[in-house]
Amino acid sequence: MPETLPANSVGLVTPQTLQFNEPLNLQGGKVLPSYELIYETYGQLNAQSSNAVLICHALSGHHHAAGYNSMDDKKPGWWDSCIGPGKPIDTNHFFVVCLNNLGGCNGSTGPVSINPETGKLYGPDFPIVTVKDWVQSQACLADKLGIKQWAAIIGGSLGGMQALQWSIDFPDRVRHAVIIASTSKLTAQNIAFNEVARKAITSDPHFYEGRFYEHNTIPKKGLMLARMVGHITYLSDASMGEKFGRETRNKAFGFNFDAEFEVEKYLNYQGERFSENFDANTYLLMTRALDYFDPAADFDGSLEQAFRKCLSKFLVISFSTDWRFSPERSEKIVDAMVEAGKDVSYAEIDAPHGHDAFLIPTPRYTELFTAYMEKVARECQGGSQ
Amino acid sequence: MRVDLEIIQDWIAPGSRVLDVGCGDGTLMQHLQKHKQVTGYGLEINSSLITQCVRNGVNVIEQDLDSKGLGNFKDNSFDVVVMTQALQALRQPDLMLDEMLRLGKECIITFPNFGHWSCRYYLTRKGRMPMSKSLPYTWYNTPNIHLCTFKDFEALCHQKDIYILNRTVVDRDHRHRWFNKMWPNLLGEIAIYRVSH
C-alpha cells in the first residue's frame, strides 16, 4: 500500500463501465446481442479529441494499467512504469484509455458474466472472440467516448496484435501504432505451448467441461499448470538463471518431489496466485485468440498486402532475449511494412528479461519510447493531423 | 548547412524514395524530408543514434549491416540509396556496393580518402598508421577496417561495371577547394560519388 502516491503516478483511478446494446457480429459467426466493457482513463481529452491513446492488454492483462484503485492496493496498474506524468505515455499530454477485453474476467462481459438467455453464467458457452472482434468492440467504445481517431494505439504481445489489427481494419482511425514484443502470427511452437496450457486446464477433474462454477469449484491445478508453463515462456534462460540459479530452500536435498529449488517455489507461487485470480474459461479463450491471429490470412497470406491500406505510422520494438516472440518476428512485420511503403521505425532492445521485457522500463526502451511519444504529442497540439 | 548535405541534396530528385544506409542521427534524411520531400528509411545500429533519429522524425530501422546485409529489401525498391562515411567500416564493402545497387537505381556514397597527402606523409615520414582529424583512431581500435583511396574505389567500380555519374571532393569540413579538383586523390579528404549500373 502506498502511504502517499508517487508524484509521477496517475493517482487514484476508478474504473468505469459502458453498456453496449448494438449486437456485435463475431468472426466465429456468433452474435453477442449486448455486452459491457470496463475501462479506465488517465489524463484529459483535449478540445479537439485529438490526444487519445488506447492501451491494449496482453493475455492476462486488464483495464487497470496505471495508478491505484485504492490506497490499500499493494501494487499499481500493470503498465504503471510507462503511463503517467513524465513517463513515455505522458498523461500531461495524452488521454489514455485502457479496457478489459471481451471474454475477460475483470469486469467486461465474458465467461463469468450472466448469459441473458439462460440467466446463468456464460461459462464455456461464451463465444470464442478474436483479435478482430476485440478491435470491433474497442471501436464501439471509441465511438461512445467521442474519439474518432486515436493519436496512438499501443500494445505489447497480444496487445501489439490488437494495435496491428486496428491499423488494418480502421486505417483512418489510427495515427500511430506502437507494436511491442509482438508477432503477426503464432508459430507451431507458440501454439504448442498454448495447447499444453489448455490441456492442463481441460483435463483437470474440476473443470467439468467448463461448468465448474455450477459445482462451486475451479480447475485450480490445471490453471496453475497452464500459468507455470506460460510463465516460463515469458522469461529468458539468463533471467531465470540470474534470479534463481540452482538455489535450494534447504542445504541438503530432500530426496523427494517437493518444491526444493527456488525456481520451483517461485513457479508454484505464481501459478497458485494466478489460479485464484483468473478464470479458466477466459484463459482458454485468450490463448485461442492468440492462435487464430493472422491478419495476412485475409490477404492471401501476404502481410504486405494487409498493410497496404494502413494510414498510420508504426513503431515496432523487440527484445533481444525474447524467445516467445523473437526479434525475427518483429523484423518480419517491419519488412512487410517497408514493402508496403509505410512509415515505420524499428528497434531491438538489448534486455535480459525475455518476453516480459516489454513491461520493464530499461533505460534504452524508455528513452526510445519517450522520444516517439513526444513526437506523437507534438502532432496532437497541431490539431487532429 | 554542411556542404556534403547540399551536394547530396542537389543529386536527389524531389519526392524520391531514399534509403540511408548507416544514417547516424538522421540529419541527412531529416534534411531531405524537409527540402526534397523524400520518403524512406535510415538504417542504423547505434542505439542512441536510433533514438535521435526518432526524435528527428526520421523512420529508422535497427539493422546490423555486417551480419544481416540488406537482404530484407526488395530489388529496385528505392530511387536512391545513400551511404555516408560507412563503407570503410563494413566487413564486405564490395558486396555492400552490389547490394546497394540492387535496391536503388542510383547510389550516393561518401568515404574518407586514404590517399590524401596527409596520410601519405604520415606513413612515409613517421612509418606509423596515419591518424588525423578525419581518421582519429589507432590501428587496433579503428572501426575503419577497409580504408581505400579514390583510385581504389574507382578501380572497384570499373571492375564491377559501375558507372560513376558524379564525383565531388571536399575537405574534412566538407568545403570545396579549387585544388581538390586538380589532384583529388592527393588533396581531397572526403569524396562524394554518385554511381549507378
Coordinates of C-alpha atoms in Angstrom, one line a residue:
Chain A
M1 CA 0.0 0.0 0.0
P2 CA 1.4 3.4 -0.9
E3 CA 1.4 5.8 2.1
T4 CA 1.4 8.6 -0.4
L5 CA 1.0 8.4 -4.1
P6 CA 4.2 8.9 -6.1
A7 CA 4.4 12.2 -8.0
N8 CA 4.7 10.5 -11.4
S9 CA 1.6 8.3 -10.7
V10 CA -1.8 9.0 -12.3
G11 CA -3.0 8.6 -8.8
L12 CA -6.3 7.1 -7.6
V13 CA -8.4 5.9 -10.5
T14 CA -11.9 4.4 -10.7
P15 CA -12.9 2.0 -13.4
Q16 CA -16.0 2.8 -15.5
T17 CA -18.3 0.5 -17.3
L18 CA -20.3 1.1 -20.5
Q19 CA -23.2 -1.0 -21.7
F20 CA -23.4 -1.7 -25.5
N21 CA -26.8 -2.8 -26.8
E22 CA -25.9 -2.9 -30.5
P23 CA -25.2 -6.6 -31.4
L24 CA -21.6 -7.5 -32.1
N25 CA -21.1 -9.9 -35.0
L26 CA -18.2 -12.1 -34.2
Q27 CA -15.7 -13.6 -36.5
G28 CA -16.7 -17.1 -35.5
G29 CA -20.2 -16.4 -36.8
K30 CA -22.0 -15.9 -33.5
V31 CA -23.5 -12.7 -32.3
L32 CA -23.2 -11.1 -29.0
P33 CA -26.5 -9.3 -28.5
S34 CA -25.2 -6.9 -25.8
Y35 CA -22.2 -6.6 -23.7
E36 CA -20.4 -4.4 -21.2
L37 CA -16.8 -3.1 -21.3
I38 CA -14.9 -1.9 -18.2
Y39 CA -12.2 0.6 -18.7
E40 CA -10.1 3.2 -17.0
T41 CA -8.9 6.6 -18.3
Y42 CA -5.9 8.7 -17.3
G43 CA -5.2 12.3 -18.3
Q44 CA -7.6 14.8 -20.1
L45 CA -9.1 14.6 -23.5
N46 CA -8.4 17.8 -25.3
A47 CA -11.0 20.0 -27.0
Q48 CA -10.3 18.5 -30.5
S49 CA -10.3 15.0 -29.0
S50 CA -7.0 14.5 -30.8
N51 CA -4.9 13.3 -27.9
A52 CA -6.5 9.9 -27.1
V53 CA -4.2 6.9 -26.7
L54 CA -5.6 3.3 -26.5
I55 CA -3.7 0.7 -24.5
C56 CA -4.4 -2.9 -25.5
H57 CA -3.7 -5.5 -22.9
A58 CA -1.9 -8.9 -23.3
L59 CA -3.0 -12.4 -22.4
S60 CA -3.7 -12.0 -18.7
G61 CA -4.0 -8.2 -18.6
H62 CA -6.9 -6.0 -17.9
H63 CA -8.2 -2.4 -17.8
H64 CA -6.2 -1.4 -14.7
A65 CA -3.0 -0.3 -16.4
A66 CA -1.8 2.6 -14.2
G67 CA -2.3 4.2 -10.8
Y68 CA -4.1 2.8 -7.8
N69 CA -7.8 1.8 -7.4
S70 CA -7.5 2.4 -3.6
M71 CA -4.9 3.4 -1.1
D72 CA -4.9 -0.3 0.0
D73 CA -3.6 -1.5 -3.3
K74 CA -0.2 -3.3 -2.9
K75 CA 0.8 -2.6 -6.5
P76 CA -0.1 0.0 -9.1
G77 CA -1.6 -1.0 -12.5
W78 CA 0.2 -3.4 -14.8
W79 CA 1.9 -0.8 -17.0
D80 CA 2.4 1.9 -14.4
S81 CA 6.1 2.1 -15.4
C82 CA 5.1 3.5 -18.8
I83 CA 1.9 5.5 -18.1
G84 CA 1.8 8.7 -16.0
P85 CA 3.1 12.2 -15.9
G86 CA 6.6 12.4 -17.3
K87 CA 6.5 8.7 -18.4
P88 CA 6.7 7.5 -22.0
I89 CA 2.9 7.7 -22.3
D90 CA 2.7 11.0 -20.7
T91 CA -0.6 11.8 -19.1
N92 CA 0.3 15.5 -19.2
H93 CA -0.2 15.3 -22.9
F94 CA -2.4 12.2 -23.6
F95 CA -5.9 11.0 -22.7
V96 CA -5.2 7.3 -22.1
V97 CA -7.9 4.6 -22.3
C98 CA -7.4 1.0 -21.3
L99 CA -10.1 -1.6 -21.3
N100 CA -10.6 -5.2 -20.3
N101 CA -11.3 -7.1 -23.5
L102 CA -14.4 -9.1 -24.2
G103 CA -14.1 -12.6 -22.8
G104 CA -12.0 -11.3 -20.0
C105 CA -12.7 -11.9 -16.3
N106 CA -12.0 -8.5 -14.8
G107 CA -15.3 -6.8 -15.5
S108 CA -16.0 -6.8 -19.2
T109 CA -18.6 -9.3 -20.5
G110 CA -17.0 -12.8 -20.5
P111 CA -17.4 -16.3 -19.3
V112 CA -18.0 -15.1 -15.7
S113 CA -20.9 -12.8 -16.8
I114 CA -24.6 -13.7 -16.8
N115 CA -25.8 -15.0 -20.1
P116 CA -29.1 -13.1 -20.5
E117 CA -30.6 -16.0 -22.4
T118 CA -30.2 -18.5 -19.6
G119 CA -29.8 -16.3 -16.5
K120 CA -26.8 -18.3 -15.6
L121 CA -23.1 -17.6 -16.1
Y122 CA -21.9 -18.0 -19.7
G123 CA -19.0 -20.3 -18.7
P124 CA -18.0 -22.4 -21.7
D125 CA -20.9 -21.0 -23.8
F126 CA -19.3 -17.6 -24.1
P127 CA -18.4 -17.4 -27.8
I128 CA -14.8 -17.5 -28.9
V129 CA -13.7 -14.0 -29.6
T130 CA -10.7 -13.0 -31.8
V131 CA -8.4 -10.1 -32.0
K132 CA -10.5 -8.7 -34.8
D133 CA -13.6 -8.9 -32.6
W134 CA -11.8 -7.1 -29.8
V135 CA -10.9 -4.3 -32.2
Q136 CA -14.5 -4.0 -33.3
S137 CA -15.7 -3.7 -29.7
Q138 CA -12.9 -1.2 -29.0
A139 CA -14.1 0.9 -31.9
C140 CA -17.6 0.9 -30.4
L141 CA -16.0 2.1 -27.1
A142 CA -14.1 4.8 -29.0
D143 CA -17.4 5.9 -30.6
K144 CA -19.1 6.3 -27.2
L145 CA -16.1 8.2 -25.8
G146 CA -16.2 10.6 -28.8
I147 CA -12.8 9.5 -30.1
K148 CA -12.9 9.5 -33.9
Q149 CA -9.2 8.9 -34.3
W150 CA -6.6 7.7 -31.8
A151 CA -3.3 9.6 -31.6
A152 CA -1.8 6.2 -30.9
I153 CA -2.8 2.6 -30.2
I154 CA -0.2 0.8 -28.1
G155 CA 0.2 -2.8 -27.0
G156 CA 2.8 -5.4 -26.0
S157 CA 2.5 -9.0 -27.1
L158 CA -1.2 -9.8 -27.7
G159 CA -1.8 -6.1 -27.2
G160 CA 0.5 -5.4 -30.1
M161 CA -1.6 -7.7 -32.3
Q162 CA -4.7 -5.5 -31.5
A163 CA -2.8 -2.4 -32.4
L164 CA -1.8 -4.1 -35.8
Q165 CA -5.4 -5.2 -36.4
W166 CA -6.7 -1.7 -35.7
S167 CA -4.3 -0.1 -38.2
I168 CA -5.6 -2.6 -40.8
D169 CA -9.3 -2.6 -40.0
F170 CA -9.7 1.1 -39.3
P171 CA -6.9 2.9 -41.2
D172 CA -8.3 6.4 -40.7
R173 CA -8.9 6.0 -37.0
V174 CA -5.2 5.3 -36.0
R175 CA -2.4 7.9 -36.4
H176 CA 0.3 5.8 -34.8
A177 CA 0.5 2.1 -33.8
V178 CA 3.2 1.0 -31.3
I179 CA 3.8 -2.7 -31.5
I180 CA 6.0 -4.1 -28.8
A181 CA 7.3 -7.7 -28.4
S182 CA 4.6 -8.9 -30.7
T183 CA 4.2 -11.0 -33.9
S184 CA 2.0 -11.2 -36.9
K185 CA 1.1 -14.8 -36.2
L186 CA 2.0 -17.6 -33.8
T187 CA 4.4 -20.3 -34.8
A188 CA 3.8 -24.0 -34.3
Q189 CA 5.9 -23.8 -31.1
N190 CA 3.8 -21.0 -29.7
I191 CA 0.5 -22.8 -30.5
A192 CA 2.0 -26.0 -28.9
F193 CA 2.7 -24.1 -25.6
N194 CA -0.9 -22.8 -25.7
E195 CA -2.2 -26.3 -26.3
V196 CA -0.3 -27.7 -23.3
A197 CA -1.8 -24.9 -21.2
R198 CA -5.3 -25.6 -22.4
K199 CA -4.9 -29.3 -21.9
A200 CA -3.7 -28.7 -18.4
I201 CA -7.0 -26.8 -17.7
T202 CA -9.4 -29.0 -19.6
S203 CA -8.0 -32.3 -18.1
D204 CA -8.4 -31.0 -14.5
P205 CA -11.2 -33.1 -12.9
H206 CA -12.6 -29.9 -11.5
F207 CA -13.0 -28.4 -15.0
Y208 CA -16.4 -30.1 -15.6
E209 CA -16.4 -29.1 -19.4
G210 CA -16.1 -25.5 -18.3
R211 CA -19.1 -25.6 -16.0
F212 CA -17.1 -25.7 -12.8
Y213 CA -19.0 -22.7 -11.4
E214 CA -22.1 -24.9 -11.0
H215 CA -20.0 -27.3 -9.0
N216 CA -18.7 -24.5 -6.8
T217 CA -15.1 -25.3 -7.7
I218 CA -12.4 -24.1 -10.0
P219 CA -9.8 -26.2 -12.0
K220 CA -7.1 -24.8 -9.8
K221 CA -4.4 -27.3 -10.6
G222 CA -4.9 -27.1 -14.3
L223 CA -4.9 -23.3 -14.3
M224 CA -1.8 -23.3 -12.1
L225 CA 0.0 -25.6 -14.5
A226 CA -1.1 -23.6 -17.5
R227 CA 0.3 -20.4 -15.9
M228 CA 3.5 -22.1 -14.9
V229 CA 4.2 -23.3 -18.5
G230 CA 3.2 -19.8 -19.8
H231 CA 5.4 -18.1 -17.3
I232 CA 8.5 -20.0 -18.4
T233 CA 8.0 -18.7 -21.9
Y234 CA 7.8 -15.1 -20.6
L235 CA 11.3 -15.3 -19.1
S236 CA 14.7 -15.9 -20.6
D237 CA 17.1 -18.7 -19.6
A238 CA 19.5 -16.0 -18.4
S239 CA 17.0 -14.1 -16.3
M240 CA 15.8 -17.2 -14.6
G241 CA 19.4 -18.2 -14.1
E242 CA 20.2 -14.9 -12.5
K243 CA 17.1 -14.8 -10.4
F244 CA 17.1 -18.4 -9.1
G245 CA 20.1 -20.2 -10.3
R246 CA 20.1 -23.6 -8.7
E247 CA 19.3 -22.2 -5.2
T248 CA 17.5 -24.6 -3.0
R249 CA 15.4 -24.0 0.1
N250 CA 17.5 -26.4 2.3
K251 CA 21.2 -27.1 2.1
A252 CA 20.7 -30.9 1.7
F253 CA 18.5 -32.5 -0.9
G254 CA 15.3 -33.9 0.5
F255 CA 15.2 -36.9 -2.0
N256 CA 11.5 -36.3 -2.6
F257 CA 9.4 -34.4 -5.2
D258 CA 8.5 -31.3 -3.0
A259 CA 9.4 -27.9 -4.4
E260 CA 13.1 -27.8 -3.3
F261 CA 14.6 -25.4 -5.9
E262 CA 13.8 -21.7 -5.6
V263 CA 12.6 -21.7 -9.2
E264 CA 10.1 -24.4 -8.4
K265 CA 8.9 -22.5 -5.4
Y266 CA 8.5 -19.3 -7.5
L267 CA 6.6 -21.0 -10.3
N268 CA 4.3 -22.7 -7.8
Y269 CA 3.6 -19.4 -6.1
Q270 CA 3.0 -17.6 -9.4
G271 CA 0.7 -20.4 -10.6
E272 CA -1.2 -20.5 -7.3
R273 CA -1.8 -16.8 -7.2
F274 CA -2.9 -16.7 -10.8
S275 CA -5.3 -19.6 -10.4
E276 CA -7.1 -17.8 -7.6
N277 CA -7.5 -14.6 -9.7
F278 CA -8.1 -15.7 -13.2
D279 CA -10.9 -17.5 -14.9
A280 CA -10.1 -20.8 -16.6
N281 CA -12.6 -20.2 -19.5
T282 CA -11.1 -16.8 -20.1
Y283 CA -7.6 -18.3 -20.3
L284 CA -8.8 -20.8 -22.9
L285 CA -10.4 -18.0 -24.9
M286 CA -7.4 -15.7 -24.8
T287 CA -5.0 -18.4 -25.9
R288 CA -7.3 -19.3 -28.8
A289 CA -7.4 -15.6 -29.8
L290 CA -3.6 -15.7 -29.9
D291 CA -3.6 -18.9 -32.0
Y292 CA -6.1 -17.6 -34.6
F293 CA -4.4 -14.2 -35.1
D294 CA -3.0 -13.9 -38.6
P295 CA -4.1 -10.7 -40.4
A296 CA -2.3 -11.8 -43.6
A297 CA -4.8 -14.6 -44.0
D298 CA -7.4 -12.2 -45.3
F299 CA -4.9 -11.1 -47.9
D300 CA -3.9 -14.4 -49.5
G301 CA -1.2 -14.8 -46.9
S302 CA 0.5 -11.5 -47.8
L303 CA 1.3 -9.3 -44.8
E304 CA 2.5 -6.6 -47.2
Q305 CA -1.0 -6.6 -48.8
A306 CA -2.5 -6.5 -45.3
F307 CA -0.6 -3.3 -44.6
R308 CA -1.2 -1.6 -48.0
K309 CA -4.2 0.4 -46.9
C310 CA -2.9 1.4 -43.5
L311 CA -2.6 5.1 -42.9
S312 CA -0.9 5.0 -39.5
K313 CA 2.8 5.3 -38.7
F314 CA 4.4 2.5 -36.8
L315 CA 6.9 1.9 -34.1
V316 CA 8.0 -1.7 -33.7
I317 CA 10.1 -2.8 -30.7
S318 CA 11.5 -6.2 -29.9
F319 CA 13.8 -7.5 -27.2
S320 CA 17.0 -9.4 -27.7
T321 CA 16.2 -12.3 -25.3
D322 CA 12.5 -12.7 -26.1
W323 CA 12.2 -16.2 -27.4
R324 CA 8.4 -16.3 -27.3
F325 CA 8.0 -13.6 -29.9
S326 CA 11.6 -13.2 -31.0
P327 CA 13.1 -10.1 -32.8
E328 CA 13.0 -12.0 -36.1
R329 CA 9.2 -12.0 -35.8
S330 CA 9.1 -8.2 -35.4
E331 CA 11.5 -7.9 -38.3
K332 CA 9.0 -9.8 -40.5
I333 CA 6.4 -7.2 -39.6
V334 CA 8.8 -4.4 -40.3
D335 CA 9.9 -5.9 -43.7
A336 CA 6.2 -6.1 -44.8
M337 CA 5.6 -2.5 -43.7
V338 CA 8.6 -1.4 -45.7
E339 CA 7.4 -3.3 -48.7
A340 CA 4.0 -1.7 -48.4
G341 CA 5.8 1.7 -48.2
K342 CA 4.6 2.6 -44.7
D343 CA 6.3 4.8 -42.2
V344 CA 8.0 2.5 -39.7
S345 CA 10.8 2.7 -37.1
Y346 CA 12.2 -0.4 -35.5
A347 CA 14.5 -1.1 -32.6
E348 CA 15.7 -4.3 -31.0
I349 CA 16.3 -3.5 -27.3
D350 CA 19.1 -5.4 -25.7
A351 CA 17.4 -6.6 -22.5
P352 CA 17.9 -9.8 -20.4
H353 CA 14.3 -10.3 -19.3
G354 CA 12.8 -12.3 -22.2
H355 CA 9.3 -11.6 -23.3
D356 CA 8.5 -9.8 -20.1
A357 CA 11.0 -7.1 -21.0
F358 CA 8.1 -5.1 -22.5
L359 CA 6.8 -4.4 -19.0
I360 CA 10.2 -3.4 -17.6
P361 CA 11.4 0.2 -18.0
T362 CA 15.0 -0.4 -19.1
P363 CA 16.8 2.9 -20.0
R364 CA 17.1 2.4 -23.8
Y365 CA 13.5 1.2 -24.1
T366 CA 12.2 4.1 -22.1
E367 CA 14.2 6.7 -24.0
L368 CA 13.2 5.4 -27.4
F369 CA 9.5 5.0 -26.4
T370 CA 9.6 8.5 -24.9
A371 CA 11.2 10.1 -28.0
Y372 CA 8.5 8.5 -30.2
M373 CA 5.6 9.5 -28.0
E374 CA 6.9 13.1 -27.7
K375 CA 6.7 13.3 -31.4
V376 CA 3.1 12.0 -31.3
A377 CA 2.3 14.5 -28.6
R378 CA 3.6 17.4 -30.7
E379 CA 1.3 16.3 -33.6
C380 CA -1.7 16.4 -31.2
Q381 CA -1.0 20.0 -30.4
G382 CA -1.4 20.8 -34.1
G383 CA -4.9 19.5 -34.2
S384 CA -6.1 16.2 -35.4
Q385 CA -3.4 15.8 -38.1
Chain B
M1 CA 24.4 23.8 -43.9
R2 CA 27.0 21.1 -44.4
V3 CA 28.3 21.2 -47.9
D4 CA 28.1 17.4 -48.3
L5 CA 24.4 17.6 -47.5
E6 CA 23.9 20.3 -50.0
I7 CA 25.7 18.3 -52.7
I8 CA 23.8 15.2 -52.0
Q9 CA 20.5 17.2 -51.9
D10 CA 21.3 18.5 -55.4
W11 CA 21.7 15.0 -56.7
I12 CA 18.3 13.8 -55.4
A13 CA 15.1 14.4 -57.2
P14 CA 12.1 15.8 -55.2
G15 CA 9.8 13.1 -53.8
S16 CA 12.4 10.3 -54.2
R17 CA 12.3 7.2 -52.1
V18 CA 15.5 7.1 -50.2
L19 CA 17.4 4.5 -48.1
D20 CA 20.1 6.0 -46.0
V21 CA 22.4 3.1 -45.0
G22 CA 24.2 3.9 -41.8
C23 CA 22.1 7.0 -41.2
G24 CA 23.6 8.2 -37.9
D25 CA 21.3 10.6 -36.1
G26 CA 19.1 11.0 -39.2
T27 CA 20.4 14.5 -40.1
L28 CA 20.6 13.8 -43.8
M29 CA 17.2 12.1 -44.0
Q30 CA 15.6 14.9 -42.0
H31 CA 17.1 17.4 -44.3
L32 CA 16.0 15.6 -47.4
Q33 CA 12.5 15.1 -46.0
K34 CA 12.2 18.9 -45.4
H35 CA 13.8 20.2 -48.5
K36 CA 13.2 17.4 -51.1
Q37 CA 10.0 15.8 -49.7
V38 CA 11.7 12.4 -49.9
T39 CA 10.3 9.3 -48.1
G40 CA 12.2 6.3 -46.9
Y41 CA 14.2 5.0 -44.1
G42 CA 17.5 5.2 -42.3
L43 CA 19.3 2.1 -41.2
E44 CA 21.4 2.3 -38.0
I45 CA 22.9 0.0 -35.4
N46 CA 23.9 2.5 -32.7
S47 CA 21.1 2.7 -30.1
S48 CA 21.4 6.3 -29.0
L49 CA 21.6 7.4 -32.7
I50 CA 18.4 5.4 -33.3
T51 CA 16.6 7.3 -30.6
Q52 CA 18.0 10.5 -32.1
C53 CA 16.5 9.6 -35.5
V54 CA 13.1 9.0 -33.9
R55 CA 13.4 12.4 -32.2
N56 CA 14.3 13.9 -35.6
G57 CA 11.2 12.4 -37.1
V58 CA 13.1 10.0 -39.3
N59 CA 12.0 6.5 -40.0
V60 CA 14.8 4.4 -38.6
I61 CA 15.3 0.6 -38.7
E62 CA 17.8 -1.1 -36.5
Q63 CA 19.9 -3.3 -38.6
D64 CA 23.4 -4.8 -38.4
L65 CA 24.7 -4.4 -41.9
D66 CA 27.6 -6.8 -41.3
S67 CA 25.5 -9.7 -40.1
K68 CA 22.2 -9.1 -41.9
G69 CA 23.3 -7.2 -45.0
L70 CA 20.4 -5.7 -47.0
G71 CA 18.7 -8.9 -48.0
N72 CA 15.4 -7.9 -46.4
F73 CA 14.9 -5.2 -49.0
K74 CA 13.5 -6.0 -52.5
D75 CA 15.2 -5.2 -55.8
N76 CA 14.7 -1.7 -57.1
S77 CA 12.7 -0.7 -54.0
F78 CA 14.4 2.8 -53.8
D79 CA 15.2 5.6 -56.1
V80 CA 18.4 6.4 -54.3
V81 CA 20.5 4.5 -51.7
V82 CA 22.8 6.7 -49.7
M83 CA 25.8 5.7 -47.6
T84 CA 27.8 8.4 -45.9
Q85 CA 31.1 7.6 -44.2
A86 CA 30.2 4.0 -43.5
L87 CA 31.6 1.9 -46.4
Q88 CA 35.1 1.8 -45.0
A89 CA 33.8 0.4 -41.7
L90 CA 32.0 -2.6 -43.2
R91 CA 33.3 -6.2 -43.4
Q92 CA 32.5 -6.6 -47.1
P93 CA 32.3 -3.2 -48.7
D94 CA 32.4 -4.6 -52.2
L95 CA 29.3 -6.8 -51.6
M96 CA 27.6 -3.9 -49.9
L97 CA 28.1 -1.9 -53.1
D98 CA 26.4 -4.6 -55.1
E99 CA 23.6 -4.8 -52.7
M100 CA 23.0 -1.0 -52.6
L101 CA 22.8 -1.0 -56.4
R102 CA 20.4 -3.9 -56.3
L103 CA 18.0 -1.8 -54.2
G104 CA 18.4 1.6 -55.7
K105 CA 18.6 3.0 -59.2
E106 CA 21.4 5.2 -58.0
C107 CA 23.7 5.2 -55.0
I108 CA 25.4 8.1 -53.3
I109 CA 28.5 7.2 -51.4
T110 CA 30.9 9.2 -49.3
F111 CA 34.1 8.0 -47.7
P112 CA 37.4 9.3 -46.4
N113 CA 40.4 9.3 -48.9
F114 CA 43.3 7.2 -47.6
G115 CA 45.4 8.6 -50.5
H116 CA 45.2 12.1 -49.1
W117 CA 48.6 13.8 -48.8
S118 CA 48.5 13.9 -45.0
C119 CA 48.0 10.1 -44.8
R120 CA 50.9 9.6 -47.3
Y121 CA 53.1 12.0 -45.3
Y122 CA 52.3 10.4 -42.0
L123 CA 53.1 6.9 -43.3
T124 CA 56.2 8.0 -45.2
R125 CA 57.7 10.2 -42.5
K126 CA 56.6 8.5 -39.3
G127 CA 56.3 5.0 -40.5
R128 CA 53.1 4.7 -38.5
M129 CA 49.5 4.2 -39.5
P130 CA 48.0 7.6 -40.3
M131 CA 45.9 9.5 -37.8
S132 CA 44.2 12.8 -38.4
K133 CA 41.1 14.7 -37.5
S134 CA 39.0 12.7 -40.0
L135 CA 40.7 9.5 -39.0
P136 CA 41.2 9.9 -35.3
Y137 CA 41.7 6.2 -34.4
T138 CA 44.7 4.0 -33.7
W139 CA 45.2 0.9 -35.9
Y140 CA 43.9 -1.5 -33.3
N141 CA 40.7 0.2 -32.3
T142 CA 39.6 1.8 -35.6
P143 CA 36.2 1.0 -36.9
N144 CA 37.6 1.8 -40.4
I145 CA 38.8 -1.6 -41.4
H146 CA 38.6 -1.2 -45.1
L147 CA 40.0 2.2 -45.9
C148 CA 40.7 3.0 -49.6
T149 CA 41.8 5.8 -51.9
F150 CA 39.7 7.4 -54.5
K151 CA 41.7 5.5 -57.1
D152 CA 41.0 2.2 -55.3
F153 CA 37.3 2.9 -55.3
E154 CA 37.2 3.9 -58.9
A155 CA 39.1 0.7 -59.8
L156 CA 36.4 -1.3 -58.0
C157 CA 33.7 0.5 -59.8
H158 CA 35.4 -0.2 -63.1
Q159 CA 35.8 -3.9 -62.3
K160 CA 32.1 -4.1 -61.4
D161 CA 30.9 -2.2 -64.4
I162 CA 29.5 0.6 -62.2
Y163 CA 29.2 4.0 -63.8
I164 CA 30.4 7.0 -61.9
L165 CA 27.8 9.7 -62.6
N166 CA 29.3 12.4 -60.5
R167 CA 32.3 12.8 -58.2
T168 CA 32.9 15.7 -55.9
V169 CA 35.8 16.1 -53.5
V170 CA 35.7 18.2 -50.3
D171 CA 37.9 18.7 -47.3
R172 CA 37.1 17.3 -43.9
D173 CA 34.9 20.3 -43.1
H174 CA 33.1 19.4 -46.3
R175 CA 34.3 22.6 -48.1
H176 CA 35.1 22.7 -51.8
R177 CA 38.6 23.9 -52.7
W178 CA 39.8 24.6 -56.2
F179 CA 43.0 22.5 -55.6
N180 CA 40.9 19.5 -54.6
K181 CA 39.6 19.3 -58.1
M182 CA 43.1 19.3 -59.7
W183 CA 44.6 16.5 -57.7
P184 CA 41.7 14.9 -55.9
N185 CA 43.4 11.7 -54.9
L186 CA 46.2 13.7 -53.3
L187 CA 44.3 16.7 -51.9
G188 CA 40.8 15.6 -51.4
E189 CA 39.9 14.3 -47.9
I190 CA 36.3 13.1 -48.5
A191 CA 34.8 12.1 -51.8
I192 CA 31.1 12.1 -52.7
Y193 CA 30.3 9.7 -55.5
R194 CA 27.1 9.2 -57.4
V195 CA 27.1 5.8 -59.1
S196 CA 24.7 3.5 -61.0
H197 CA 24.7 0.3 -63.0

